[in-house]
CSV table of C-alpha atoms in Angstrom, one decimal:
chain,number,residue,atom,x,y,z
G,200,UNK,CA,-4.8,-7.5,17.5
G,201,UNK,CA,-1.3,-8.1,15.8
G,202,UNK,CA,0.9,-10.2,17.7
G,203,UNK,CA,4.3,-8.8,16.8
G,204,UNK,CA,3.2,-4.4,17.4
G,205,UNK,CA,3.3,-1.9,20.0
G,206,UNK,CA,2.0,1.4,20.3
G,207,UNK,CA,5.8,3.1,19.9
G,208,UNK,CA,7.6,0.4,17.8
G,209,UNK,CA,9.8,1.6,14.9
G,210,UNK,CA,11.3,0.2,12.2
G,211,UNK,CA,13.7,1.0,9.0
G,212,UNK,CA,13.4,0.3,5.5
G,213,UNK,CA,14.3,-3.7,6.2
G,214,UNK,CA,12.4,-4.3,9.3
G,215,UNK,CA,8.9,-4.5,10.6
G,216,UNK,CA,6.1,-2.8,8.7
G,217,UNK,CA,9.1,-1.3,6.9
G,218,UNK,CA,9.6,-4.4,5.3
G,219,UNK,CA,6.5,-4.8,3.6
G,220,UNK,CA,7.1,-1.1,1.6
G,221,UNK,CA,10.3,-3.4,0.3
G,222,UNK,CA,7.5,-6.3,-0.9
G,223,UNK,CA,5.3,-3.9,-2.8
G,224,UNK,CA,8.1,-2.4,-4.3
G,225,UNK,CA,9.4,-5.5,-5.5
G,226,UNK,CA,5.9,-6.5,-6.7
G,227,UNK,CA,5.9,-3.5,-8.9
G,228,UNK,CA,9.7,-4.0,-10.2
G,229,UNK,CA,8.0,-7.7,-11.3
G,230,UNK,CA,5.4,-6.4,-13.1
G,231,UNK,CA,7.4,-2.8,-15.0
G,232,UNK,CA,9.5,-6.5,-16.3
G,233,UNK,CA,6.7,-8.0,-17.8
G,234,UNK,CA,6.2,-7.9,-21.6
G,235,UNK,CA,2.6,-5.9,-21.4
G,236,UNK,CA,3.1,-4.6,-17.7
G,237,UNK,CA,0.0,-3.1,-16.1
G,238,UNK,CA,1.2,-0.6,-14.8
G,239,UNK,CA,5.1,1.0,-14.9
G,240,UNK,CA,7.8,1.6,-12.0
G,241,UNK,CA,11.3,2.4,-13.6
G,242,UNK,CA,12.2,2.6,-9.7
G,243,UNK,CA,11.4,0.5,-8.1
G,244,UNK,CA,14.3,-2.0,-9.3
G,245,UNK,CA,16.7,0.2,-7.4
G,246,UNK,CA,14.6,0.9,-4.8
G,247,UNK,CA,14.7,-2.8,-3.8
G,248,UNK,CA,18.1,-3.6,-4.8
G,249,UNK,CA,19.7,-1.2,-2.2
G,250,UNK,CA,17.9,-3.1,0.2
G,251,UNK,CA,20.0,-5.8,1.0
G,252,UNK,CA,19.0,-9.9,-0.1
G,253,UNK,CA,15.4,-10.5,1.6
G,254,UNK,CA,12.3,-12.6,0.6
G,255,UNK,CA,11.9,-10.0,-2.1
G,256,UNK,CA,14.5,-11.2,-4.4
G,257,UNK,CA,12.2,-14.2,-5.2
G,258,UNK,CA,8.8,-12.3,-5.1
G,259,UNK,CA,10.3,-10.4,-8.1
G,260,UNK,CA,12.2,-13.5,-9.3
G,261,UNK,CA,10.7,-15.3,-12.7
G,262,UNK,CA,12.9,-18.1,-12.1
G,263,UNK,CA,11.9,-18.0,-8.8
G,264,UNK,CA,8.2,-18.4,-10.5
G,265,UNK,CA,8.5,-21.4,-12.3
G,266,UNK,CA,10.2,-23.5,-10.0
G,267,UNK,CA,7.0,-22.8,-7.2
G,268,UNK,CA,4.8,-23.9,-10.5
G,269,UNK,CA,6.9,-27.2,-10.1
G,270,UNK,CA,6.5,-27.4,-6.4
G,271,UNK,CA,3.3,-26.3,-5.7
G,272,UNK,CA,0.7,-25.0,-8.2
G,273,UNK,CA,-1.8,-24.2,-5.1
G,274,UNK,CA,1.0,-21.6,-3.6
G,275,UNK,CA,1.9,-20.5,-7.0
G,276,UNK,CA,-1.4,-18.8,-8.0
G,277,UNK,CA,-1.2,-17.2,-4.1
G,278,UNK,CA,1.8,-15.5,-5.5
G,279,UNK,CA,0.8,-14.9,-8.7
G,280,UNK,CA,-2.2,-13.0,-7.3
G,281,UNK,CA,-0.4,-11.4,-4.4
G,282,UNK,CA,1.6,-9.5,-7.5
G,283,UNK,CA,-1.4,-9.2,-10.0
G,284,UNK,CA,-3.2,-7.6,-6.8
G,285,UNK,CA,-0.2,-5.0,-6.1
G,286,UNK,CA,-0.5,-4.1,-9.8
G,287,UNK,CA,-4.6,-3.5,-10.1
G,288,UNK,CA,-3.7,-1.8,-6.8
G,289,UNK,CA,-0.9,0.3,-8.0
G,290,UNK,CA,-3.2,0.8,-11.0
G,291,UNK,CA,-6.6,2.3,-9.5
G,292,UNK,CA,-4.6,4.9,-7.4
G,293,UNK,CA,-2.8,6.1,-10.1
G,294,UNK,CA,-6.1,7.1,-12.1
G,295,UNK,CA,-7.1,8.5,-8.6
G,296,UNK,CA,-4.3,10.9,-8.6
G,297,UNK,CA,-5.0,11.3,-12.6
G,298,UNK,CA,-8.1,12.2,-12.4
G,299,UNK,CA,-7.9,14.9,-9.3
G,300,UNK,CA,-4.8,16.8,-11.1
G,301,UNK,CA,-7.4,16.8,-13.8
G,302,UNK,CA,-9.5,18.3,-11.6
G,303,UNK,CA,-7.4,21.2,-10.7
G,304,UNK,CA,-6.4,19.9,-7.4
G,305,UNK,CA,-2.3,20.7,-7.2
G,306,UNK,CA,-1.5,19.4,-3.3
G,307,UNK,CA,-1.3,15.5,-2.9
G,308,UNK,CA,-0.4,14.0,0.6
G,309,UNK,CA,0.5,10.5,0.4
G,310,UNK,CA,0.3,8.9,4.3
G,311,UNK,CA,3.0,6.2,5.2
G,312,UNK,CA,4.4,6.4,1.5
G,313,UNK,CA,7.0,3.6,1.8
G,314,UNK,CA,8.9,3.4,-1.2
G,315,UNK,CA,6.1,4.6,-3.1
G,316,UNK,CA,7.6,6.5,-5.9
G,317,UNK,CA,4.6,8.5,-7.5
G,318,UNK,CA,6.5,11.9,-7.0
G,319,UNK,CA,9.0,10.6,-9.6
G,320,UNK,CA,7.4,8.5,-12.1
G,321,UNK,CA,3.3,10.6,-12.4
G,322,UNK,CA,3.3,12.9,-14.7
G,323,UNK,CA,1.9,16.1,-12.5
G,324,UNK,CA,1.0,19.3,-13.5
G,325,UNK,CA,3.2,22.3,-12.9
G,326,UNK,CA,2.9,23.7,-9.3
G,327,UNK,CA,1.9,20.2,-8.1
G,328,UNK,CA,3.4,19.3,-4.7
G,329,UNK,CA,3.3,16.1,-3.3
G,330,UNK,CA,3.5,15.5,0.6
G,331,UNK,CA,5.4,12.0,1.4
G,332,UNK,CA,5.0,11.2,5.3
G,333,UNK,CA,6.4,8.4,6.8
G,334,UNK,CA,9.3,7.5,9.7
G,335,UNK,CA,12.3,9.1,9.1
G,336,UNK,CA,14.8,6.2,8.3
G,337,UNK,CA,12.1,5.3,5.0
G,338,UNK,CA,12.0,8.6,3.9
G,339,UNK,CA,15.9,8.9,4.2
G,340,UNK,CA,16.7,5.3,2.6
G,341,UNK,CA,14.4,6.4,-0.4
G,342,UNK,CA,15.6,9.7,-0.9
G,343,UNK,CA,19.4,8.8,-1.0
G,344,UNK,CA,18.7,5.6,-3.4
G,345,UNK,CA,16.8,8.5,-5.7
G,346,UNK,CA,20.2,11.0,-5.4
G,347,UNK,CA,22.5,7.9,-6.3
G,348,UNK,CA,20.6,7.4,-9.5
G,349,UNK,CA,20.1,11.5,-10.4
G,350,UNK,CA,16.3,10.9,-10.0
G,351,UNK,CA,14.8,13.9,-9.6
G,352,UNK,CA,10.6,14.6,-8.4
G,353,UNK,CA,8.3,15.4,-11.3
G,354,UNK,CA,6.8,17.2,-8.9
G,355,UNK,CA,7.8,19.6,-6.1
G,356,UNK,CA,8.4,16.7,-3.4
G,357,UNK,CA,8.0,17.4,0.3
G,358,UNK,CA,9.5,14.5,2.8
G,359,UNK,CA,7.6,14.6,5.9
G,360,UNK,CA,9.6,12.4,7.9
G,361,UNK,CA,6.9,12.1,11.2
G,362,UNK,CA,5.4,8.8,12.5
G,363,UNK,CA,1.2,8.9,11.9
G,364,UNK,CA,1.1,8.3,15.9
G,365,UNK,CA,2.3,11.4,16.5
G,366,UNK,CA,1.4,15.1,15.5
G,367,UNK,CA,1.5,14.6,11.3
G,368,UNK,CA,-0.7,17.6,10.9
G,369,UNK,CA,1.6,19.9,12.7
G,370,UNK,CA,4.4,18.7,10.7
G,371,UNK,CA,2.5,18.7,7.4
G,372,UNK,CA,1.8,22.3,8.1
G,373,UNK,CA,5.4,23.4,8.9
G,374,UNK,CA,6.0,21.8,5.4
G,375,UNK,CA,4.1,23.9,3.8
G,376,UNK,CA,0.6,22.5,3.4
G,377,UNK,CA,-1.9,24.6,2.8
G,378,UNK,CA,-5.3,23.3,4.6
G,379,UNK,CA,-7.1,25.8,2.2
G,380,UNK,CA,-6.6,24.2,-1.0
G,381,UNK,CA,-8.0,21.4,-2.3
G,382,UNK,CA,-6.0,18.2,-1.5
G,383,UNK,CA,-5.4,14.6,-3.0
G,384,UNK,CA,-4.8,12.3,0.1
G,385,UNK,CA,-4.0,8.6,-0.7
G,386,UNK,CA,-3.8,6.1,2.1
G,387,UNK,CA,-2.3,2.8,0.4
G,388,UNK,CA,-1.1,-0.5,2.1
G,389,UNK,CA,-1.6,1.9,5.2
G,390,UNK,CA,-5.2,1.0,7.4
G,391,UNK,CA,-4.2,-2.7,7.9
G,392,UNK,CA,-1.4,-1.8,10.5
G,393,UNK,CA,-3.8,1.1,12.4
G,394,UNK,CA,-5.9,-0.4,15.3
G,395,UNK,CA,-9.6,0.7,14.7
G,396,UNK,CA,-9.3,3.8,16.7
G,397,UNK,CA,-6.2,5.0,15.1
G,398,UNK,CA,-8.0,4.6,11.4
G,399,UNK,CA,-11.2,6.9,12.8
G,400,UNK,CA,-8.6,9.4,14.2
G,401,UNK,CA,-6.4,9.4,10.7
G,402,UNK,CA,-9.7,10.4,8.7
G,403,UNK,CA,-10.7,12.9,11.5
G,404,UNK,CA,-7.3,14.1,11.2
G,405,UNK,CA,-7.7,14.2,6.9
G,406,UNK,CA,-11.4,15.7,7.1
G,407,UNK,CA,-9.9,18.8,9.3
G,408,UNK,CA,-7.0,19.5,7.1
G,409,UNK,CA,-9.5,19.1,4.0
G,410,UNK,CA,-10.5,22.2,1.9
G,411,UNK,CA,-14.2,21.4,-0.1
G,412,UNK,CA,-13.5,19.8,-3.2
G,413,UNK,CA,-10.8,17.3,-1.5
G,414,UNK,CA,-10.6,14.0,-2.4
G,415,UNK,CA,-9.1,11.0,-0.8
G,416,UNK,CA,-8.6,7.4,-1.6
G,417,UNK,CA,-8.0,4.3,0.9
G,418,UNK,CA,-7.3,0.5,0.7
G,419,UNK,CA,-9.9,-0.8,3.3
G,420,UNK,CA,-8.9,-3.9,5.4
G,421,UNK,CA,-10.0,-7.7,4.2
G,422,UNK,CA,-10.5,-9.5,7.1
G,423,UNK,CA,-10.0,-13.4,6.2
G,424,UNK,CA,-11.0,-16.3,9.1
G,425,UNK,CA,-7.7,-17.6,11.4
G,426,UNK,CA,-8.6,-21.1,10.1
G,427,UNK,CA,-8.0,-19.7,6.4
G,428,UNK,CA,-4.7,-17.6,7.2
G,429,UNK,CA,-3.0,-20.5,9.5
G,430,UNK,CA,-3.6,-22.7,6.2
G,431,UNK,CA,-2.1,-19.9,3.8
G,432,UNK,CA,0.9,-19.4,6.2
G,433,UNK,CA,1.7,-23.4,6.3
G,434,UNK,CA,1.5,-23.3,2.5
G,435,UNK,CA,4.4,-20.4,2.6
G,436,UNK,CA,6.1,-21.9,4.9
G,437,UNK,CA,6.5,-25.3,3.3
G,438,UNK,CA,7.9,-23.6,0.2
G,439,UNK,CA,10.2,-21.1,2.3
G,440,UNK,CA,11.8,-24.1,3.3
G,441,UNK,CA,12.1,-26.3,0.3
G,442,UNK,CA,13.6,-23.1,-1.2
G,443,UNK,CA,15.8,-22.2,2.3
G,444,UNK,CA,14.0,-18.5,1.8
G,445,UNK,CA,15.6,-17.0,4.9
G,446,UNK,CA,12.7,-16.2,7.8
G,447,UNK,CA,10.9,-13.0,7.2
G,448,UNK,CA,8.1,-11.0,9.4
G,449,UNK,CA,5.1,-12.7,8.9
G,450,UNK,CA,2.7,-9.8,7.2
G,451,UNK,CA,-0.7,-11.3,9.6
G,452,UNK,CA,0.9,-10.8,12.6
G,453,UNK,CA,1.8,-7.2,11.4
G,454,UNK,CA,-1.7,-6.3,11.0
G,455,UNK,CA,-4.8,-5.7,13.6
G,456,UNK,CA,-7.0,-7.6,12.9
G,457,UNK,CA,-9.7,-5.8,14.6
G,458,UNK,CA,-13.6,-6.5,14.6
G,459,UNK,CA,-14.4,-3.2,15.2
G,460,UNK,CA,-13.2,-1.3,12.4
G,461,UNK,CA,-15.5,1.0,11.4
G,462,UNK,CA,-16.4,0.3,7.3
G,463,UNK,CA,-14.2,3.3,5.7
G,464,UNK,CA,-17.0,4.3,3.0
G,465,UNK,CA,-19.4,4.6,5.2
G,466,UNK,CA,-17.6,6.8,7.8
G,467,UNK,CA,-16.5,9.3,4.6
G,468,UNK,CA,-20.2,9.4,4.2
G,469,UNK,CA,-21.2,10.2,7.5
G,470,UNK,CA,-18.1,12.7,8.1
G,471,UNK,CA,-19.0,15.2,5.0
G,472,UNK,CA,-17.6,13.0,2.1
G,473,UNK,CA,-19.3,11.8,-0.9
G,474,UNK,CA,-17.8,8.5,-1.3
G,475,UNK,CA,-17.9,5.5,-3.6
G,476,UNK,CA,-15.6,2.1,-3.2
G,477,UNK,CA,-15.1,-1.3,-5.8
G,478,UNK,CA,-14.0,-4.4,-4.4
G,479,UNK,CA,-10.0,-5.4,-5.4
G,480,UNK,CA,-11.7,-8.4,-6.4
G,481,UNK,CA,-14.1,-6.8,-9.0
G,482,UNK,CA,-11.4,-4.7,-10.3
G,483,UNK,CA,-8.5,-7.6,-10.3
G,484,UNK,CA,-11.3,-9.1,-12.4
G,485,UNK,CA,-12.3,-6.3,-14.0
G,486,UNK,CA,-8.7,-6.1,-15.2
G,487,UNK,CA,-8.3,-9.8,-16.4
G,488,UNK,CA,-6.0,-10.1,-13.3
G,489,UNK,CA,-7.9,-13.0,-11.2
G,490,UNK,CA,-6.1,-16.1,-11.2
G,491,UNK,CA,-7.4,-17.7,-8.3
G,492,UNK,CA,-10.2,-21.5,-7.8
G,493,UNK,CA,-13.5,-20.8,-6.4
G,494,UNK,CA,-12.5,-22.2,-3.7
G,495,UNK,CA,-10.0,-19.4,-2.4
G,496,UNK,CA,-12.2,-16.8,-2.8
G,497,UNK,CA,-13.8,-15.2,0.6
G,498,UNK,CA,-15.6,-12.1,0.0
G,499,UNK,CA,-14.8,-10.2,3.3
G,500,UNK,CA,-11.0,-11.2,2.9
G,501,UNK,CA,-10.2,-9.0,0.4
G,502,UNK,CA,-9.9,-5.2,0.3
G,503,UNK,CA,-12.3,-2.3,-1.2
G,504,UNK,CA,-10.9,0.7,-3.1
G,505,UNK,CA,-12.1,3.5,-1.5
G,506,UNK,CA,-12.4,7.3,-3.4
G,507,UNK,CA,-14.4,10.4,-1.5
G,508,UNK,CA,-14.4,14.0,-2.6
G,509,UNK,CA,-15.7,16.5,0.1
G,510,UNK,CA,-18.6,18.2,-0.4
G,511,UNK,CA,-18.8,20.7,2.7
């Protein structure tokens, strides 16, 4: 159980889970500046930037980079594969969404979107609408750093500005959604900061608003051992200070870390899903995007990549 949630906590674009939709971001800015990037976010620069100064100014920093080579080469391969993660991430559900509008599926619902900016930068089919729900101050940060920069959708963009604890269907509904079309549903950088209970209900939730032929794609929860993450955490925390990184949430204790998760494939499978998952490790590798020793690699501490489609 996470250390630093409730069950009605809130939080903006610079605070709280909040926060970590700034990280990502600023991942993908890092990696749309590389010379061969994997993947491309002309956003996500000004997405961060009208943030305010945080730690994610140096995740997306190359200067940044090199001195932690200096410092530390341990802790810099941690954030070397923190970013080359966000990209094979970033990567894997954009062929999802790819491959469904190739499908003929033309409704996508994208839970707890952050700063995601997939409505902007896919290229979607006409008639494609895409569903963004998260709390309202996200939604509202996002959409006005868009509107400074003339960005407009490349899709018809609906901003569902509703907390997942609450009654999301009924507000995805008075949106517009249609249950009775086949739907995309993408639930990124999302499961990790649901208790058990709330991740069964959220796919109960997805399986009744789901016409046949839906599909839906997850990041499943790595669980690593509190021996490894108090080590990764003192690692961090000797460079924050060396570097006088001003104190930011620590990510662990925004998670629940809970034993009883039920394994996210398998419940799609049991629920009227056809589903199939990779490891983030197999793919990172996959990708030529593993940079870590032997010796930091735990099998159950990193995530699966989860697709379904419904078949009934």
């Amino acid at each position: 159980m996470s250390s630093l949630r409730t069950h009605n906590d809130t939080w903006d674009i610079a605070t709280s889970v909040g926060s970590t939709a700034v990280m990502v971001a600023a991942a993908r800015a890092g990696e749309t500046a590389k010379p061969d990037p994997l993947i491309r976010d002309p956003y996500a620069e000004a997405l961060v930037a009208g943030v305010g100064p945080g730690i994610w100014d140096f995740v997306r920093s190359e200067e940044f980079a090199a001195k932690v080579v200096e410092a530390d080469a341990e802790v810099a391969a941690i954030f070397e594969h923190m970013g080359n993660y966000q990209a094979v991430r970033t990567h894997f559900f954009d062929a999802f969404f790819a491959d469904a509008v190739a499908a003929g599926i033309r409704q996508v619902v994208i839970l707890a979107s952050g700063l995601d900016s997939r409505a902007y930068r896919l290229d979607w089919p006409a008639g494609t609408g895409v569903y963004e729900i998260d709390q309202p101050k996200v939604l509202d940060y996002k959409a006005a750093r868009m509107a400074e920069h003339g960005t407009l959708p490349s899709a018809m963009r609906h901003a569902v500005a509703i907390d997942l604890r609450l009654d999301w269907p009924a507000a995805l509904r008075e949106a517009g959604f249609d249950a009775d079309a086949p739907t995309a549903w993408l639930a990124e950088g999302l499961l990790m900061y649901l208790p058990a209970e709330a991740q069964d209900r959220l796919f109960e939730q997805i399986t009744a608003l789901s016409a046949p032929s839906s599909r839906v794609a997850a990041e499943t929860v790595g669980v690593r051992s509190d021996e490894r993450r108090a080590e990764t955490r003192a690692k961090f925390e000797r460079i924050r200070e060396q570097f006088g990184i001003a104190e930011s949430p620590d990510i662990a204790e925004l998670m629940y870390n809970d034993p009883d998760r039920a394994d996210v494939a398998q419940w799609l499978n049991g629920h009227g899903w056809r589903s199939s998952a990779v490891t983030s490790a197999d793919e990172m590798r996959r990708l030529d995007r593993w940079v870590l020793p032997p010796e930091e690699f735990e099998q159950d501490a990193f995530s699966s990549f989860v697709t379904a489609e419904k078949v009934g």
